[in-house]
Each structure stands twice: as structure tokens, then as C-alpha cells.
Tab-separated table of C-alpha atoms in Angstrom:
chain	number	residue	atom	x	y	z
A	1	MET	CA	-101.901	-17.536	-44.234
A	2	THR	CA	-101.650	-20.961	-45.851
A	3	ARG	CA	-102.128	-24.240	-44.024
A	4	ALA	CA	-98.329	-24.633	-43.867
A	5	ASP	CA	-97.793	-21.355	-42.017
A	6	LYS	CA	-99.526	-22.091	-38.713
A	7	PRO	CA	-101.054	-24.974	-36.745
A	8	SER	CA	-104.398	-26.046	-38.153
A	9	ALA	CA	-106.905	-28.796	-37.552
A	10	PHE	CA	-107.446	-31.769	-39.834
A	11	GLY	CA	-110.127	-33.992	-38.380
A	12	PRO	CA	-108.861	-35.193	-34.976
A	13	TYR	CA	-105.308	-34.128	-35.822
A	14	GLU	CA	-103.594	-30.773	-35.335
A	15	LEU	CA	-101.063	-30.024	-38.059
A	16	VAL	CA	-98.128	-28.400	-36.262
A	17	ARG	CA	-95.649	-27.636	-39.032
A	18	ARG	CA	-94.684	-28.837	-42.472
A	19	LEU	CA	-91.735	-31.213	-42.553
A	20	ALA	CA	-91.296	-31.687	-46.287
A	21	VAL	CA	-92.993	-31.059	-49.600
A	22	GLY	CA	-92.779	-32.827	-52.929
A	23	GLY	CA	-94.438	-32.799	-56.296
A	24	MET	CA	-97.477	-34.791	-55.124
A	25	ALA	CA	-97.796	-34.405	-51.365
A	26	GLU	CA	-96.797	-32.573	-48.206
A	27	VAL	CA	-95.740	-34.171	-44.922
A	28	TYR	CA	-96.613	-32.527	-41.605
A	29	LEU	CA	-95.708	-33.054	-38.001
A	30	ALA	CA	-99.086	-33.383	-36.280
A	31	ARG	CA	-100.624	-34.168	-32.903
A	32	LEU	CA	-103.466	-36.489	-32.072
A	33	ARG	CA	-105.284	-35.131	-29.023
A	34	GLY	CA	-107.398	-37.308	-26.747
A	35	GLU	CA	-109.055	-37.288	-23.354
A	36	ALA	CA	-107.357	-36.172	-20.128
A	37	GLY	CA	-104.589	-34.310	-21.953
A	38	PHE	CA	-103.526	-37.298	-24.048
A	39	GLU	CA	-101.292	-36.359	-26.993
A	40	LYS	CA	-99.450	-38.416	-29.587
A	41	PRO	CA	-97.124	-37.027	-32.262
A	42	VAL	CA	-97.754	-38.411	-35.744
A	43	ALA	CA	-96.762	-37.635	-39.326
A	44	VAL	CA	-99.546	-36.667	-41.711
A	45	LYS	CA	-99.137	-36.918	-45.469
A	46	ARG	CA	-101.570	-34.813	-47.491
A	47	ILE	CA	-101.992	-34.407	-51.219
A	48	HIS	CA	-100.624	-31.077	-52.376
A	49	PRO	CA	-103.465	-28.486	-52.375
A	50	ARG	CA	-103.068	-27.905	-56.117
A	51	LEU	CA	-103.874	-31.554	-56.799
A	52	GLU	CA	-106.728	-32.074	-54.355
A	53	GLY	CA	-109.368	-31.468	-57.009
A	54	GLY	CA	-108.061	-34.227	-59.267
A	55	GLU	CA	-108.374	-37.991	-59.009
A	56	ALA	CA	-104.832	-39.307	-59.468
A	57	GLY	CA	-103.411	-37.822	-56.266
A	58	PRO	CA	-106.153	-38.914	-53.813
A	59	ASP	CA	-106.454	-42.342	-55.446
A	60	ALA	CA	-102.704	-42.905	-55.132
A	61	LEU	CA	-102.804	-41.904	-51.462
A	62	VAL	CA	-105.672	-44.284	-50.728
A	63	GLN	CA	-103.839	-47.135	-52.494
A	64	GLU	CA	-100.675	-46.358	-50.534
A	65	ALA	CA	-102.656	-46.368	-47.270
A	66	LYS	CA	-104.268	-49.739	-47.991
A	67	LEU	CA	-100.933	-51.305	-48.914
A	68	SER	CA	-98.961	-49.748	-46.052
A	69	ALA	CA	-101.567	-50.800	-43.488
A	70	SER	CA	-100.718	-54.446	-44.204
A	71	LEU	CA	-97.031	-53.909	-43.399
A	72	CYS	CA	-95.979	-54.495	-39.801
A	73	HIS	CA	-92.219	-54.655	-39.302
A	74	PRO	CA	-89.820	-52.816	-36.958
A	75	ASN	CA	-87.865	-51.471	-39.942
A	76	ILE	CA	-90.901	-50.076	-41.789
A	77	VAL	CA	-92.694	-46.843	-40.907
A	78	GLN	CA	-96.069	-47.866	-39.505
A	79	THR	CA	-99.301	-46.590	-41.052
A	80	LEU	CA	-101.838	-45.658	-38.369
A	81	ASP	CA	-104.840	-44.228	-40.148
A	82	LEU	CA	-106.375	-42.916	-43.356
A	83	SER	CA	-108.233	-39.785	-42.349
A	84	TYR	CA	-110.730	-37.757	-44.361
A	85	ALA	CA	-111.594	-34.144	-43.634
A	86	GLU	CA	-112.119	-30.900	-45.505
A	87	GLY	CA	-112.816	-32.864	-48.672
A	88	SER	CA	-109.424	-34.576	-48.836
A	89	TYR	CA	-107.610	-37.649	-47.555
A	90	ALA	CA	-104.538	-37.761	-45.348
A	91	LEU	CA	-102.272	-40.702	-44.578
A	92	VAL	CA	-101.361	-40.818	-40.893
A	93	MET	CA	-98.069	-42.510	-39.995
A	94	GLU	CA	-95.875	-42.945	-36.967
A	95	HIS	CA	-93.592	-39.974	-36.405
A	96	VAL	CA	-89.948	-41.008	-36.514
A	97	GLU	CA	-88.057	-38.493	-34.409
A	98	GLY	CA	-84.827	-38.045	-36.323
A	99	TYR	CA	-83.662	-37.380	-39.889
A	100	ASP	CA	-83.879	-39.085	-43.238
A	101	LEU	CA	-80.635	-40.605	-44.494
A	102	HIS	CA	-80.266	-38.021	-47.255
A	103	HIS	CA	-80.257	-35.267	-44.635
A	104	VAL	CA	-77.743	-37.127	-42.482
A	105	ILE	CA	-75.384	-37.640	-45.429
A	106	GLY	CA	-75.586	-33.942	-46.257
A	107	MET	CA	-74.931	-32.787	-42.677
A	108	LEU	CA	-71.969	-35.136	-42.279
A	109	ARG	CA	-70.549	-33.926	-45.589
A	110	GLU	CA	-70.860	-30.303	-44.426
A	111	ALA	CA	-69.022	-31.240	-41.239
A	112	GLY	CA	-66.264	-32.949	-43.228
A	113	ARG	CA	-67.077	-36.344	-41.715
A	114	PRO	CA	-67.531	-39.583	-43.686
A	115	PHE	CA	-70.346	-41.957	-42.800
A	116	PRO	CA	-68.828	-44.639	-40.526
A	117	ILE	CA	-68.218	-47.794	-42.547
A	118	ASP	CA	-69.656	-50.270	-40.067
A	119	LEU	CA	-72.713	-48.078	-39.431
A	120	ALA	CA	-73.265	-47.923	-43.191
A	121	SER	CA	-73.296	-51.724	-43.229
A	122	HIS	CA	-75.764	-51.785	-40.347
A	123	VAL	CA	-78.132	-49.286	-41.999
A	124	ALA	CA	-78.079	-51.230	-45.272
A	125	ALA	CA	-78.724	-54.513	-43.436
A	126	GLU	CA	-81.755	-53.041	-41.649
A	127	VAL	CA	-83.141	-51.702	-44.940
A	128	CYS	CA	-82.687	-55.140	-46.486
A	129	ARG	CA	-84.567	-56.736	-43.580
A	130	ALA	CA	-87.472	-54.369	-44.263
A	131	LEU	CA	-87.368	-55.173	-47.972
A	132	ASP	CA	-87.199	-58.920	-47.393
A	133	TYR	CA	-90.326	-58.726	-45.249
A	134	ALA	CA	-92.151	-56.572	-47.808
A	135	HIS	CA	-91.121	-58.760	-50.726
A	136	HIS	CA	-92.577	-61.836	-49.007
A	137	LEU	CA	-95.843	-60.223	-47.936
A	138	VAL	CA	-98.920	-62.407	-48.472
A	139	ASP	CA	-102.604	-61.545	-48.685
A	140	GLU	CA	-105.427	-62.881	-46.509
A	141	GLN	CA	-105.515	-66.076	-48.557
A	142	GLY	CA	-101.804	-66.624	-48.030
A	143	GLU	CA	-100.913	-65.737	-51.622
A	144	PRO	CA	-97.783	-63.632	-52.322
A	145	VAL	CA	-98.645	-60.056	-53.343
A	146	GLY	CA	-95.376	-59.570	-55.225
A	147	LEU	CA	-94.583	-56.225	-53.637
A	148	VAL	CA	-91.702	-54.164	-55.073
A	149	HIS	CA	-90.949	-50.813	-53.401
A	150	ARG	CA	-89.404	-49.145	-56.512
A	151	ASP	CA	-88.214	-46.077	-54.560
A	152	VAL	CA	-85.466	-47.260	-52.198
A	153	SER	CA	-83.385	-44.115	-51.691
A	154	PRO	CA	-81.811	-42.116	-48.833
A	155	GLU	CA	-84.853	-39.807	-48.739
A	156	ASN	CA	-87.053	-42.784	-47.860
A	157	ILE	CA	-84.789	-44.240	-45.174
A	158	LEU	CA	-85.493	-42.672	-41.791
A	159	LEU	CA	-83.035	-42.754	-38.880
A	160	SER	CA	-84.255	-42.019	-35.368
A	161	PHE	CA	-82.438	-40.521	-32.412
A	162	ALA	CA	-82.990	-43.892	-30.727
A	163	GLY	CA	-80.889	-45.533	-33.445
A	164	GLU	CA	-83.760	-47.079	-35.415
A	165	VAL	CA	-83.686	-47.541	-39.199
A	166	LYS	CA	-87.042	-47.425	-40.982
A	167	LEU	CA	-88.027	-47.683	-44.625
A	168	ALA	CA	-90.791	-45.283	-45.683
A	169	ASP	CA	-93.012	-44.312	-48.613
A	170	PHE	CA	-94.632	-47.180	-50.517
A	171	GLY	CA	-96.433	-44.653	-52.710
A	172	ILE	CA	-95.249	-46.117	-56.032
A	173	ALA	CA	-94.871	-49.722	-54.895
A	174	LYS	CA	-95.911	-52.426	-57.369
A	175	THR	CA	-97.892	-55.539	-56.438
A	176	THR	CA	-99.600	-58.338	-58.321
A	177	VAL	CA	-102.916	-56.515	-57.912
A	178	ARG	CA	-101.295	-53.294	-59.087
A	179	PRO	CA	-98.845	-54.774	-61.597
A	180	SER	CA	-98.127	-51.764	-63.760
A	181	ASP	CA	-98.934	-48.152	-64.311
A	182	PRO	CA	-101.829	-47.213	-66.556
A	183	GLY	CA	-101.208	-45.904	-70.037
A	184	THR	CA	-97.754	-45.903	-71.558
A	185	ARG	CA	-94.784	-47.636	-70.049
A	186	MET	CA	-93.413	-45.424	-67.319
A	187	VAL	CA	-90.160	-44.884	-65.494
A	188	ARG	CA	-91.076	-44.406	-61.847
A	189	GLY	CA	-88.646	-43.711	-59.037
A	190	LYS	CA	-85.527	-41.641	-58.470
A	191	TYR	CA	-83.062	-41.933	-61.330
A	192	PHE	CA	-79.941	-41.992	-59.122
A	193	TYR	CA	-81.018	-45.207	-57.356
A	194	MET	CA	-82.836	-47.109	-60.106
A	195	SER	CA	-81.898	-50.533	-61.342
A	196	PRO	CA	-81.057	-50.821	-65.061
A	197	GLU	CA	-84.332	-52.606	-65.790
A	198	GLN	CA	-86.326	-49.953	-63.922
A	199	ALA	CA	-84.625	-47.221	-65.960
A	200	GLN	CA	-85.634	-49.109	-69.099
A	201	ALA	CA	-89.280	-49.101	-67.948
A	202	GLY	CA	-89.086	-52.886	-68.150
A	203	PRO	CA	-90.573	-55.520	-65.833
A	204	VAL	CA	-89.176	-55.308	-62.305
A	205	ASP	CA	-89.194	-57.714	-59.401
A	206	HIS	CA	-87.745	-57.715	-55.876
A	207	ARG	CA	-84.196	-57.782	-57.260
A	208	SER	CA	-84.657	-54.230	-58.509
A	209	ASP	CA	-85.007	-53.089	-54.874
A	210	ILE	CA	-81.871	-55.063	-54.004
A	211	PHE	CA	-79.967	-53.117	-56.663
A	212	SER	CA	-81.246	-49.819	-55.222
A	213	ALA	CA	-80.203	-50.866	-51.707
A	214	GLY	CA	-76.757	-51.662	-53.101
A	215	VAL	CA	-76.507	-48.164	-54.597
A	216	VAL	CA	-77.461	-46.614	-51.251
A	217	LEU	CA	-74.759	-48.684	-49.526
A	218	TRP	CA	-72.256	-47.664	-52.227
A	219	GLU	CA	-73.058	-43.988	-51.606
A	220	LEU	CA	-72.598	-44.372	-47.842
A	221	LEU	CA	-69.246	-46.076	-48.306
A	222	ALA	CA	-67.865	-43.952	-51.156
A	223	GLY	CA	-69.078	-40.642	-49.765
A	224	ARG	CA	-70.616	-39.362	-52.988
A	225	ARG	CA	-73.317	-40.061	-55.532
A	226	LEU	CA	-72.742	-43.019	-57.822
A	227	HIS	CA	-73.797	-41.139	-60.951
A	228	GLN	CA	-72.424	-37.671	-61.644
A	229	ALA	CA	-74.298	-36.742	-64.850
A	230	HIS	CA	-76.046	-33.372	-64.913
A	231	ASP	CA	-78.667	-34.049	-67.583
A	232	VAL	CA	-81.382	-36.670	-67.753
A	233	ALA	CA	-80.213	-38.333	-70.976
A	234	SER	CA	-76.671	-38.880	-69.686
A	235	LEU	CA	-77.934	-39.971	-66.286
A	236	LEU	CA	-80.298	-42.576	-67.704
A	237	ARG	CA	-77.557	-43.865	-69.966
A	238	ASP	CA	-75.263	-44.314	-66.952
A	239	VAL	CA	-77.990	-45.989	-64.905
A	240	ARG	CA	-78.730	-48.452	-67.699
A	241	ARG	CA	-75.039	-49.318	-68.060
A	242	ALA	CA	-74.820	-50.093	-64.324
A	243	GLU	CA	-71.059	-49.591	-64.143
A	244	VAL	CA	-70.381	-49.501	-60.398
A	245	PRO	CA	-66.762	-49.008	-59.270
A	246	LEU	CA	-65.601	-50.630	-56.061
A	247	PRO	CA	-66.195	-48.352	-53.043
A	248	SER	CA	-62.603	-49.015	-51.916
A	249	SER	CA	-61.358	-47.308	-55.081
A	250	LEU	CA	-62.805	-44.054	-53.741
A	251	ARG	CA	-62.355	-44.445	-49.993
A	252	ALA	CA	-59.450	-45.989	-48.186
A	253	GLY	CA	-60.358	-48.467	-45.486
A	254	VAL	CA	-63.392	-50.035	-47.151
A	255	PRO	CA	-62.938	-53.798	-46.659
A	256	ARG	CA	-62.867	-56.113	-49.642
A	257	GLU	CA	-65.819	-57.973	-48.170
A	258	LEU	CA	-68.012	-54.888	-48.531
A	259	ASP	CA	-66.723	-54.363	-52.073
A	260	GLU	CA	-67.963	-57.855	-52.891
A	261	ILE	CA	-71.373	-57.296	-51.263
A	262	VAL	CA	-71.908	-54.059	-53.190
A	263	ALA	CA	-70.730	-55.663	-56.447
A	264	ARG	CA	-73.187	-58.541	-56.129
A	265	ALA	CA	-76.112	-56.318	-55.135
A	266	THR	CA	-75.517	-53.972	-58.081
A	267	ALA	CA	-74.837	-56.569	-60.762
A	268	ARG	CA	-76.337	-55.512	-64.068
A	269	ARG	CA	-77.927	-58.925	-64.620
A	270	ARG	CA	-80.689	-59.644	-62.135
A	271	ASP	CA	-79.833	-63.320	-61.773
A	272	GLU	CA	-76.338	-62.375	-60.588
A	273	ARG	CA	-77.655	-60.343	-57.643
A	274	TYR	CA	-78.662	-61.692	-54.246
A	275	PRO	CA	-81.717	-63.936	-54.685
A	276	ARG	CA	-83.495	-62.117	-51.872
A	277	ALA	CA	-82.920	-59.016	-49.770
A	278	GLY	CA	-82.578	-61.187	-46.678
A	279	ALA	CA	-79.506	-62.839	-48.192
A	280	MET	CA	-77.868	-59.436	-48.600
A	281	ALA	CA	-78.785	-58.586	-45.004
A	282	ASP	CA	-77.244	-61.884	-43.853
A	283	ALA	CA	-74.006	-61.097	-45.712
A	284	LEU	CA	-73.782	-57.663	-44.075
A	285	THR	CA	-74.577	-59.102	-40.642
A	286	ALA	CA	-71.907	-61.787	-41.081
A	287	TYR	CA	-69.398	-59.069	-41.964
A	288	LEU	CA	-70.329	-57.061	-38.848
A	289	ARG	CA	-69.945	-60.115	-36.602
A	290	ARG	CA	-66.321	-60.384	-37.679
A	291	ARG	CA	-65.669	-56.765	-36.792
A	292	PRO	CA	-64.793	-55.459	-33.327
A	293	ALA	CA	-67.941	-55.121	-31.229
A	294	VAL	CA	-70.240	-52.662	-32.992
A	295	HIS	CA	-73.098	-51.328	-30.878
A	296	ALA	CA	-74.751	-50.048	-34.028
A	297	THR	CA	-78.062	-48.866	-32.597
A	298	ARG	CA	-76.391	-46.869	-29.828
A	299	GLN	CA	-73.698	-45.465	-32.118
A	300	LEU	CA	-76.233	-44.451	-34.752
A	301	GLY	CA	-78.241	-42.634	-32.101
A	302	GLU	CA	-75.082	-40.861	-30.937
A	303	VAL	CA	-74.278	-39.733	-34.477
A	304	LEU	CA	-77.767	-38.289	-34.894
A	305	ALA	CA	-77.649	-36.666	-31.466
A	306	GLY	CA	-74.471	-34.870	-32.511
A	307	LEU	CA	-76.165	-33.690	-35.695
A	308	ARG	CA	-79.150	-32.474	-33.667
A	309	CYS	CA	-76.849	-30.344	-31.523
A	310	ARG	CA	-75.273	-28.947	-34.672
A	311	ALA	CA	-78.695	-28.227	-36.182
A	312	ALA	CA	-79.870	-26.551	-32.958
A	313	ALA	CA	-77.062	-24.024	-33.295
A	314	THR	CA	-78.304	-23.108	-36.792
A	315	PRO	CA	-81.326	-20.813	-37.202
A	316	ARG	CA	-84.421	-22.676	-38.326
A	317	PRO	CA	-85.071	-22.171	-42.079
A	318	ASP	CA	-87.968	-20.140	-43.392
A	319	GLU	CA	-91.007	-21.912	-44.766
A	320	ALA	CA	-89.686	-21.338	-48.289
A	321	ASP	CA	-86.718	-23.541	-47.405
A	322	VAL	CA	-88.722	-26.557	-46.245
A	323	PRO	CA	-86.928	-29.632	-47.642
A	324	ARG	CA	-88.317	-30.692	-50.988
A	325	THR	CA	-86.927	-34.206	-50.960
A	326	ARG	CA	-89.723	-36.378	-49.576
A	327	ASP	CA	-92.105	-37.613	-52.266
A	328	HIS	CA	-90.022	-36.195	-55.136
A	329	VAL	CA	-90.598	-39.119	-57.451
A	330	VAL	CA	-90.036	-38.902	-61.174
A	331	THR	CA	-92.764	-40.299	-63.394
A	332	GLN	CA	-91.926	-40.188	-67.078
A	333	PRO	CA	-92.728	-42.211	-70.200
A	334	ALA	CA	-89.636	-44.035	-71.397
A	335	PRO	CA	-90.073	-46.222	-74.502
A	336	GLU	CA	-87.334	-48.762	-75.093
A	337	GLY	CA	-84.149	-47.078	-76.298
A	338	ALA	CA	-85.529	-43.572	-75.997
A	339	MET	CA	-84.601	-40.920	-73.470
A	340	PRO	CA	-87.474	-39.203	-71.666
A	341	PRO	CA	-87.690	-35.427	-71.462
A	342	LYS	CA	-86.500	-33.544	-68.410
A	343	PRO	CA	-88.720	-34.684	-65.519
A	344	THR	CA	-91.170	-32.301	-63.921
A	345	SER	CA	-93.357	-32.645	-60.889
A	346	GLY	CA	-96.448	-31.106	-62.427
A	347	LEU	CA	-96.128	-28.060	-60.152
A	348	GLU	CA	-94.610	-24.882	-61.519
A	349	ASP	CA	-92.826	-23.905	-58.320
A	350	THR	CA	-91.544	-27.358	-57.347
A	351	GLU	CA	-90.166	-28.670	-60.609
A	352	GLN	CA	-88.271	-31.924	-60.199
A	353	THR	CA	-84.542	-31.733	-60.840
A	354	LEU	CA	-81.864	-34.377	-61.074
A	355	THR	CA	-80.647	-33.636	-57.575
A	356	GLY	CA	-84.195	-33.609	-56.283
A	357	TRP	CA	-83.861	-30.715	-53.874
A	358	ARG	CA	-83.135	-27.566	-55.910
A	359	ARG	CA	-85.743	-25.310	-57.417
A	360	PRO	CA	-84.643	-24.797	-61.019
A	361	GLU	CA	-84.565	-21.538	-62.888
A	362	THR	CA	-87.942	-20.874	-64.491
A	363	SER	CA	-88.371	-20.606	-68.245
A	364	ALA	CA	-89.536	-17.006	-67.833
A	365	ARG	CA	-86.273	-16.087	-66.154
A	366	ARG	CA	-84.270	-17.829	-68.858
A	367	HIS	CA	-86.169	-15.976	-71.552
A	368	ARG	CA	-85.581	-12.670	-69.738
A	369	TRP	CA	-81.833	-13.269	-69.734
A	370	MET	CA	-81.885	-14.197	-73.410
A	371	LEU	CA	-83.677	-10.927	-74.183
A	372	VAL	CA	-81.121	-8.932	-72.177
A	373	LEU	CA	-78.233	-10.606	-74.026
A	374	ALA	CA	-79.872	-9.970	-77.411
A	375	VAL	CA	-80.462	-6.273	-76.687
A	376	GLY	CA	-76.929	-5.898	-75.338
A	377	SER	CA	-75.440	-7.471	-78.457
A	378	LEU	CA	-77.493	-5.155	-80.660
A	379	MET	CA	-76.333	-2.063	-78.754
A	380	VAL	CA	-72.681	-3.130	-79.015
A	381	GLY	CA	-73.101	-3.643	-82.762
A	382	ILE	CA	-74.619	-0.199	-83.219
A	383	LEU	CA	-71.807	1.384	-81.200
A	384	LEU	CA	-69.097	-0.335	-83.254
A	385	TRP	CA	-70.810	0.649	-86.497
A	386	SER	CA	-71.025	4.283	-85.399
A	387	LEU	CA	-67.325	4.339	-84.448
A	388	HIS	CA	-65.923	2.630	-87.536
A	389	GLY	CA	-68.602	3.057	-90.162
A	390	VAL	CA	-68.672	6.869	-90.284
């Protein structure tokens, strides 16, 4: 059995079950055991076993651990430890008992329920508070580190049953000490939530994260993805155009004030966006204050509790169906004006797709179907020739 099939030990931690898997890493629910029956649930992020022998994966995890350890904010998932055992590293984080926002959106859609408008505003405001803190992080000498998350997306926004909102996964974050990716210019992040400049592989600053937060808010309000393209070239073209319709044009009841907040956050020109994520959070908070009393934390917890009851009535998926959303980050070269090839994760059985959670048809299967069609066409031709050519 593999390490994902049953509980196993990793240093002082017991890996209970796999929560998610991506192209680079796997995330496990784990337990830290101590004296006198002490136990603490944690989340453990390990490099995918196929990449453990290389350098890029472990190095990236160590860099993420060092950066995340300096972040201490109620809206950011806390990093607890960087553990080393069995010849590999693991990033140990607080376990947020709940669901990621992508999962919540999907479950509500299945139930035919839109995401509540005021709760959407609250979630976006909390994410912006986390970003504002991260963007203004300073080092030990008091110098700004210039942190940019670069992967603000529903998969990296965790909602707890207690009504908390937490931003996760600083794995591809950029700082002044890690200003760019080695080698060629790269597009890094999830295409659906990128800013235009990020999709161009150009220089990005904190305003790129503000754009991504605006797209997440747009999706919560409109009830669907902003971009509907089904191929990478078309999708990147749409992202670079940054044409964002008003949420109210797709969902009745969205206030004009929220239309204006989304429009400013997703402006194509960076200098037309909010100057800082905190300013966007302030605008959302001001909007909520003018609404009837919204007990957002309690209501968010109630929404998730209802989804938990719904999920409990559904049989637990097999290991093969473990969500493949966490850590699915596209990394592709993208020279100016050129469209990158279809993104892959580097793993044959977890190839990255535009939607980020489907396993695509393999090339072998496609070739098999092409062979079947060719043979079938030949047989039909022979049959017609025998009927009409004799």
C-alpha cells in the first residue's frame, strides 16, 4: 500500500489521510502526539514522491516554509514546523477544519444555491486584510520584503466551520530576495485568477494580488467563472484583455456599490486599482456597515455546517477521487506576445488542465481512438468498393 492508503508515521507526526494532491505536493491530515495522551491535528504538506529525488521540489518547500514562518495574522494559515524525515521535508501547518472556497462554491452550485452576497463581501474583505498584512511585511531590519502572493484563488482560501477565512499557500510568492524565477520569464499561478501583467509574465507588485482578489469576489457574486475559454491560448488572451462585466449584469440583486468595488479592483491598468489591499477591504467593510446587521462569522459557519451535513450523507470518495485542486499551479514560459503550450504538472497522471481538477485524456488513449477511426474508415471503404466496384 502507498503512504496515502493508510496512516503512517513521518517523524513525530502520524499521517492520517490525504486531503489533496497537486502537481508538486500532497497535503495530509496528520496528528502530532505528545505526552499523557496529548494530540493536535495539523496539516502536513509533502513533496510528491515522484519529485523527492530532485532539487526543485524540496528547495521550493523549504523556501515556502521560511517565508510562511514569518507570517502571523488571523487570516493567514499558520506555519508550525518544517520537519525532515525519511529523506524528505514536510511543511507542517495549522489544520483548518472546514473547506476551501472552491469546494464551497461547487457544493452550493450543486445544491442550486448562490453564494450570499454579503458573505461574499465579507470573505473578500478578510482575504484583503491577509494580503495587506503580507504586502507590508518587513524583515528583521525593518525593510519591506515586497511580498506578492501570486496565487490568490478559491483553492487557496480556506473557510472553517467556526466562520474563519484564511489565505493559504505562499509556495510561489515573490519577494525582494526572491524577485523572479530562474531561467526564462515564466507565467506562474492559476490562469483564471491572474492579473493581465502576470499573464504577460511581466513585473508584478501587490496590485496583481488585488486584481486576483477582485476576480474571486466577481466569481462569488456572479456565480460562475469570469473566463469561459476552453483552451490555453484563448484563456490567456481573455486574461490579458481584462474585460470584466459588472456582476449585477449576471445576477440580480448585486448592489451598484459592489459593482464599483469589483470594477476598481480588476482595472486593467494597475494605477487605477486600489493602492493597497487594505483600501479594498475598507471599501467592502464600509459597504457591509450600511447593510442590515450581518453576523458574517456566524453565518459563514452556519453555511459550512449545512454543507458538512450534506457531505456526510454522501459516501466518502475513493482515494482515486482525492481532490486535485490544492497546489495545482501552472508554471509555463510565456515570452511577450506569445502563447505558452498547454500547461502540464510534470506528472503523467495528474496533468494540469484549465479547470484544474479534471484528469485529462492521455495521449495514448487519443492515439488508440484515432487508430480505431482509421481502421473503421478503411473497412467501410473496402465494403463500398466491393458492393459498387464489382
